[in-house]
């Protein structure tokens, strides 16, 4: 395997890991934060509740499975 492929695989496993849904939800939260900040509104408050909600949903899925 080439070094570039190994590097890409490492970052995929590091960021996405076992729960791709949580990664996608955090990505959406970051995009929402960026959109709110771009409109001139203070957006520091968006990510903390989003992380808490994503963590809660991820734990519920883990308990159910």
Coordinates of N, CA and C in Angstrom, one line a residue:
X1 N 0.9 -1.2 0.0 CA 0.0 0.0 0.0 C 0.9 1.2 0.0
X2 N 0.5 2.2 -0.8 CA 1.4 3.4 -0.8 C 1.3 4.2 0.5
X3 N 2.2 5.1 0.6 CA 2.2 5.9 1.8 C 1.0 6.9 1.9
X4 N 0.7 7.4 0.7 CA -0.5 8.3 0.7 C -1.8 7.5 1.1
X5 N -1.9 6.3 0.6 CA -3.1 5.5 1.0 C -3.1 5.2 2.4
X6 N -2.0 4.9 3.0 CA -1.9 4.6 4.4 C -2.2 5.9 5.2
X7 N -1.7 7.0 4.8 CA -2.0 8.3 5.4 C -3.5 8.6 5.4
X8 N -4.1 8.4 4.3 CA -5.6 8.6 4.1 C -6.4 7.6 5.0
X9 N -6.0 6.4 5.0 CA -6.7 5.4 5.8 C -6.6 5.7 7.3
X10 N -5.4 6.2 7.7 CA -5.2 6.6 9.1 C -6.2 7.7 9.5
X11 N -6.3 8.7 8.7 CA -7.1 9.8 9.0 C -8.6 9.5 9.0
X12 N -9.0 8.6 8.0 CA -10.3 8.1 8.0 C -10.7 7.4 9.2
X13 N -9.9 6.5 9.7 CA -10.1 5.7 10.9 C -10.1 6.6 12.1
X14 N -9.2 7.6 12.1 CA -9.1 8.5 13.3 C -10.4 9.4 13.4
X15 N -10.8 9.9 12.3 CA -12.0 10.9 12.4 C -13.3 10.1 12.4
X16 N -13.5 9.2 11.5 CA -14.8 8.5 11.4 C -14.9 7.4 12.4
X17 N -13.8 6.6 12.5 CA -13.8 5.5 13.5 C -14.9 4.5 13.3
X18 N -15.6 4.1 14.3 CA -16.7 3.1 14.2 C -18.1 3.8 14.1
X19 N -18.2 5.0 14.3 CA -19.5 5.6 14.3 C -19.5 6.8 13.2
X20 N -19.8 6.4 12.0 CA -19.8 7.4 10.9 C -20.9 8.5 11.1
X21 N -22.0 8.1 11.8 CA -23.1 9.0 12.0 C -22.7 10.2 12.9
X22 N -22.0 9.9 14.0 CA -21.5 10.9 14.9 C -20.6 11.9 14.1
X23 N -19.7 11.3 13.3 CA -18.8 12.2 12.5 C -19.6 13.1 11.6
X24 N -20.6 12.6 10.9 CA -21.4 13.4 10.0 C -22.2 14.4 10.8
X25 N -22.7 14.1 12.0 CA -23.5 15.1 12.7 C -22.6 16.2 13.3
X26 N -21.4 15.9 13.7 CA -20.5 16.9 14.1 C -20.0 17.8 12.9
X27 N -19.9 17.1 11.8 CA -19.6 17.9 10.6 C -20.7 18.9 10.2
X28 N -21.9 18.5 10.4 CA -23.1 19.4 10.2 C -23.1 20.5 11.2
X29 N -22.8 20.2 12.5 CA -22.7 21.2 13.5 C -21.7 22.2 13.2
X30 N -20.5 21.8 12.7 CA -19.4 22.7 12.4 C -19.9 23.6 11.2
X31 N -20.5 23.0 10.2 CA -21.0 23.8 9.1 C -22.1 24.8 9.5
X32 N -23.0 24.4 10.4 CA -24.0 25.3 11.0 C -23.3 26.5 11.7
X33 N -22.3 26.1 12.5 CA -21.6 27.2 13.2 C -20.9 28.1 12.3
X34 N -20.3 27.6 11.2 CA -19.7 28.5 10.2 C -20.7 29.4 9.5
X35 N -21.9 28.8 9.2 CA -22.9 29.6 8.5 C -23.4 30.7 9.4
X36 N -23.7 30.4 10.7 CA -24.1 31.4 11.6 C -23.1 32.5 11.8
X37 N -21.8 32.1 12.0 CA -20.8 33.1 12.2 C -20.6 34.0 10.9
X38 N -20.8 33.4 9.8 CA -20.7 34.2 8.5 C -21.7 35.2 8.4
X39 N -22.9 35.0 9.1 CA -23.9 36.0 9.0 C -23.8 37.1 10.0
X40 N -22.7 37.0 10.8 CA -22.4 38.1 11.7 C -22.9 37.9 13.1
X41 N -23.5 36.7 13.4 CA -24.0 36.4 14.7 C -22.9 35.6 15.5
X42 N -22.8 35.9 16.7 CA -21.8 35.1 17.6 C -22.3 33.7 17.6
X43 N -21.4 32.8 17.3 CA -21.8 31.4 17.1 C -21.1 30.4 18.1
X44 N -20.4 30.9 19.1 CA -19.7 30.1 20.0 C -20.6 29.1 20.7
X45 N -21.8 29.4 20.8 CA -22.8 28.6 21.6 C -23.3 27.4 20.9
X46 N -23.1 27.3 19.6 CA -23.7 26.2 18.8 C -23.1 24.8 19.1
X47 N -21.7 24.8 19.1 CA -21.1 23.5 19.2 C -21.2 22.8 20.5
X48 N -21.2 23.4 21.7 CA -21.3 22.7 22.9 C -22.6 21.8 23.0
X49 N -23.8 22.4 22.8 CA -25.0 21.6 22.8 C -25.0 20.5 21.7
X50 N -24.5 20.9 20.6 CA -24.4 19.9 19.5 C -23.6 18.7 19.9
X51 N -22.5 18.9 20.5 CA -21.6 17.8 20.9 C -22.3 17.0 22.0
X52 N -23.0 17.6 22.9 CA -23.7 16.9 23.9 C -24.8 16.0 23.3
X53 N -25.6 16.6 22.4 CA -26.6 15.8 21.7 C -26.1 14.6 20.9
X54 N -25.0 14.9 20.2 CA -24.4 13.8 19.4 C -23.9 12.7 20.3
X55 N -23.2 13.1 21.4 CA -22.8 12.1 22.3 C -23.9 11.3 22.9
X56 N -25.0 11.9 23.3 CA -26.2 11.2 23.8 C -26.7 10.3 22.8
X57 N -26.9 10.7 21.6 CA -27.4 9.8 20.5 C -26.5 8.6 20.3
X58 N -25.2 8.9 20.3 CA -24.2 7.8 20.0 C -24.3 6.8 21.2
X59 N -24.4 7.3 22.4 CA -24.5 6.3 23.5 C -25.8 5.5 23.5
X60 N -26.9 6.2 23.1 CA -28.1 5.4 23.0 C -28.0 4.3 22.0
X61 N -27.4 4.6 20.8 CA -27.2 3.6 19.8 C -26.4 2.5 20.3
X62 N -25.3 2.8 21.0 CA -24.4 1.8 21.5 C -25.1 0.9 22.6
X63 N -26.0 1.5 23.4 CA -26.7 0.7 24.4 C -27.7 -0.2 23.7
X64 N -28.4 0.3 22.7 CA -29.4 -0.5 22.0 C -28.8 -1.7 21.3
X65 N -27.7 -1.5 20.7 CA -27.0 -2.6 19.9 C -26.3 -3.5 20.8

